[in-house]
Amino acid sequence: MKRARRGFLMRFALLSVLGMLISMPFFWMLSSSFKPRVEAENADILPEQPTVQNYPVVLDLKPDPSTRRFLGMRYGRWYFNTFFVAVGITFLQVLTSSMAAYAFSRMRWRGRDTVFILYLSTMMIPGVVTMIPNFQVMVWLGFVNTYHGLIIPAAFSAFGTFLLRQFMLSVPPALDEAAQIDGASHWQIFWEVIMPLARPGLIALAILTFLGSYQSFFWPLVMLNSQDLFSMPLGLLTLDSSYGRQTEMIMAAAAMATAPLIVIFVIFQKFVVKGLQLGGVKG
Amino acid sequence: MKYLFGGVLALFLILYSVALLTRDHKEQPGITSIRWCTDANPARTVQIAAFTRLNPTIEVVLDPGARQKLIVQCATGTGPDVIDMFNREEMVDYVASGIVLDLTEIARAKGFATENTYPAVREALTVEGRQYRFPCNVGAYGVIYNRAIFDDHGVPYPDENWTYEQFVAAGRRILDTPSKSGEKHIPVANWNSRLFFLDLLVGNGGQFFQDHGTRSALDSPEAIEAMRMYHALMHEEHVLTTPAEASAMGSQGGWGAGGINWFSAERAAMIFIGRWYLCQAPGYPALKGKLGAARLPRIGNRASTGLCGARAAGINIKSRHRAEAVKFLQYLATSEYGELIVRDGDSLPPNPALAQTGNALTNAFVGDPAFHQIFIDAVNAGRVLDSSPFISPTQVMRWLDERIGLVENQRLTPEAAMRSLAKEVNETIRGSLERRPDLQRKYQKVTGNAYRSDWWK
Amino acid sequence: MAETAVRKGKRLPPKAVFGFLLPNFLGFFCFTLFPVIFSFAMVFTNWTLRPAVKMEFVGLRNLNDLLGVRSVGPGSHAGVCSVYAICAVLLLVALIGTLWAHVARWRGVRVGSVALGAAGVVLLAVAVVTGAHHSVWLAGALLILGGLAGALREGEPWRWGWGAVPALLFSVALVGLMALNASMWASHEPRDPRFWQYLFNTVYMMLAMPLSIAASLGLAILLSDELPTGPIRTRLIGSLLCLAAGVGTFLFLLSSGHGNLALMGGLLWIIAMLGFAFGVVSYRTVFYLPHFTSGVAMMILWKALYNPKTGPISTALNGLCDAMGWSWRSPAWLMDFTWAKPALMFMGLWTAAGGMNMLLYLSALSNVPKDLLEAAEVDGAGRWSRFRHVTWPQLAPTTFFIVIMAVVGGLQGGFEQARVMTGGGPAGATTTLSFYVYTKGFEDLELGYAAAISWVLFCIVFTATAINWRFGKTLEVDS
């Protein structure tokens, strides 16, 4: 009993220390966002003269006190862009991946497994291989510097198909055989039987895709020219230009951008874990 | 489940329409909109406002976007209309990529030809005699120093003709002599290694190419001496900060790259920079009255000289608003624009008539004409770096940056660095000549000899 | 009637399949397959965006420029060059063959391993004597370790067989390379030395991968069982105690002037309080935070954290050294040629330790059959032994998946760090191959060359994945 308690205490202590170390940078970010310019990069975590001025400046409600000019950051717009592009990508990806996963798992057809392996192996292709031709394709299609240019290429993912296929494989086949006997078409089976059962997997994929597209930096960097189309990462970069890295502004912007993500994750955490669990990595 | 997806789709479509409807500047009737790709300097808004007053039917949209993608953007038809080229290398590269318009005839007709600006900088605006850009501002570097810090350490101010040795001595005294106030200062705020080195190169009489651009001159004794001086200043005299120390300067206080901030925060005594420093200086009222300027130190028995260049604007060859872009370039040659440059201290105006003497350039922050005269003299005595038609100048600059970085980190001796750079340039030129018939024709035109495969032996 | 239904289910009308697959495959064709083929074609052209250069087919020229050598000094024999090239190719093939033979359990691998180890000893000896770069020492040590590992492998017979051949070829090739090394590099030089430097960078940065996976596993183990904190009342009391302790520590340290330590202490107690109140869920959230908030903002943050004068990391390290009386000063991290890569690797470790890998391990750990563990405990197996013989094999498929994803991702990575934090690093120290492709393609506009680089990278990724895959297959056969 005593040993168990000691073991528990040690585990508890270790977890807490690790948790503190891992979350330190976030607190550094938070506290930096409350520092005035002169202290922006001080090592002391707590600001000596805390200020809340950085937040209105980032939101372009007030001019930057040191240059006495507005930053011209279109924070709200960039936030909106990132959110809505993420919604689009997530929606398309979940839809197309689940349909393809259904075809790969519940339907039997010749060559199904070979095609799947080939399809999966494309995940191995480094993004850089397709970077330039993809851009050229975008130019030919006229998708450069547009929203659909951001959403459509990112909406197809072999990883999503893989995850959902694993998930759907674990659903007992008796269910759809019964539905088939009742005369249901595949489309109906898909929507009425399989999808509801695959809900944890769908949520997991949705959350992962949503959060992932929030961070995506490279493709928007290549595709976008107009400021009103920028996503948050690109927008943050404008604060890091050769005209000076305004650390405390960036931290304020980042803190505002990160907070909703944390909330989303806290709420949906259970689903993500469960989704990865059953969807699993059974190879 | 179907309804969930349907609902999300509906939400997405609503958001999409909102996003599209709220996009920037719906084109108002009668107003053409052109995009100007330049840096994010807040002074641009004032310059644009003045242009709009003169040309009410044209709207200029600032596009500070990623300059690395510029060529790709323009080549694929999504580029801006007016393109700022910050140095000659960019211009040569853009011309080779075929994205900028040949301005020679238009400029002559509309009054922004090379004759309308300083003689020293004309070569930087043309490639093989054809003009491709017109200056937004013209500049050359001098040394701006903080009189208060010099007094603090008991160091006499730099004089008109000061030499390199005097500069090093002054720097050492600031480093070694304790100040009256007890504060420590660093001698020189090194905010851009490449430009500092290029000034040393020009000051030593070095250049990039020889033999009509077919061979690199970066392993010449002058170039090696320039790199050796750079290395000595950093690692032997400690007058220049090492990259580690420079990065530690971060961006505390005000905008501008690290070194500039340290000078503005009065932690550094000198800075090698152009008159455009005055754009930022008013943000530091403590500096008022303390700024002095001197020419770049003379090297050997040469006169003081350095790099002179221009941030100049050109026109995208695929621009759909060519006439409006031309109007913008015309505006750059006017005195309205020039006066803004003078007033804000953004280097020298493109129109030399506005900058005949230091008196013409005095502004609110620095009233001393001698200060401004330094920069006028620097431009007139400045030199433009040469380039070669057989290799991309930005590529050479990038390799030069790498070598400078290696010397700063003491991973290569100065001599080895310059020799390897010259070798790389020569190898690349040889390879390009071998493979490209258009370059072979150029070789013939430029050297007068037919191209042979062993031409370099 | 049931039979016809079943038969109908077996052979589907293709229409339905198409319908389901179409959207995904359409995107796949447009944005994956076609660009891949296009990119492959580009490797053999001289495509640039410069109008003066006509696009034409140039065969293997790009690959030669990338991987080849050119003769430089006098005394360069074509003979030396070609023998050296043959040895290099043989070395590569033999290395892959050796790894394959090991994972595929060919006969004779143990004998071959001896040859491998011997080659390693020779390499190390030569490297020490001639004072070669320390990466050569590392290679020699790795070979010795590999040889030992292979030789000590239980369950394999000490017999001669095909499995020894790759290792022998490897040793022969290595000896050949060592013999010709001096004369080769006296008269030749690589055509693109930057490629090799960036390849080295890319592989170097993969060294953090085992650490990161181990860290994820460790965290998962710590989190795998619920914390037995007891009923609500205990939890409430415990949480309040932690809160009080936190406030107290914070105020105490703050008043004694240690702002940073105050925050750290207070934070520690707050996290403990959350753990008490909500159990492992709160720790899981905290650990996962770095993973999904990674991105541009985090990189800019870490750039500030790594500031050698004012960043907390340097300040803390310097403070520690002062306190212990050491004279070591913190290096300039991202501006220091030697320390830039380790700094980035540490940041990567922080980001990934509690990330997706931890979640995958958590799910896998919860699937380990409890009765096996109990049986082992009854048999008297200690904690470590239980882990090694029961848990670890059960985790094998997960580890396999994680390693594959890590290798694939790691070899292609480094772009964002280079772009946002270091611009390629002090003198190219943090440029990885993917960043090189970007600069060559978008800045130098040499698109054919950039495609060549990316395909070489693909070959490396493919080979690594294939070996991993085979290894995983072996595990499946075993279990």
Short mmCIF file of C-alpha atoms in Angstrom, two decimals, chain A residues 63-70, chain B residues 255 282-285:
data_model
loop_
_atom_site.label_atom_id
_atom_site.label_comp_id
_atom_site.label_asym_id
_atom_site.label_seq_id
_atom_site.Cartn_x
_atom_site.Cartn_y
_atom_site.Cartn_z
CA PRO A 63 -1.29 52.83 -33.31
CA ASP A 64 1.93 51.19 -32.25
CA PRO A 65 3.27 53.37 -29.43
CA SER A 66 6.88 53.28 -30.55
CA THR A 67 6.40 54.14 -34.19
CA ARG A 68 3.17 56.02 -33.69
CA ARG A 69 1.72 54.34 -36.74
CA PHE A 70 -0.91 51.68 -37.17
CA TRP B 255 11.72 49.04 -35.71
CA PRO B 282 12.70 60.81 -35.11
CA GLY B 283 11.40 57.82 -33.17
CA TYR B 284 14.31 58.41 -30.81
CA PRO B 285 14.10 62.01 -29.67
#
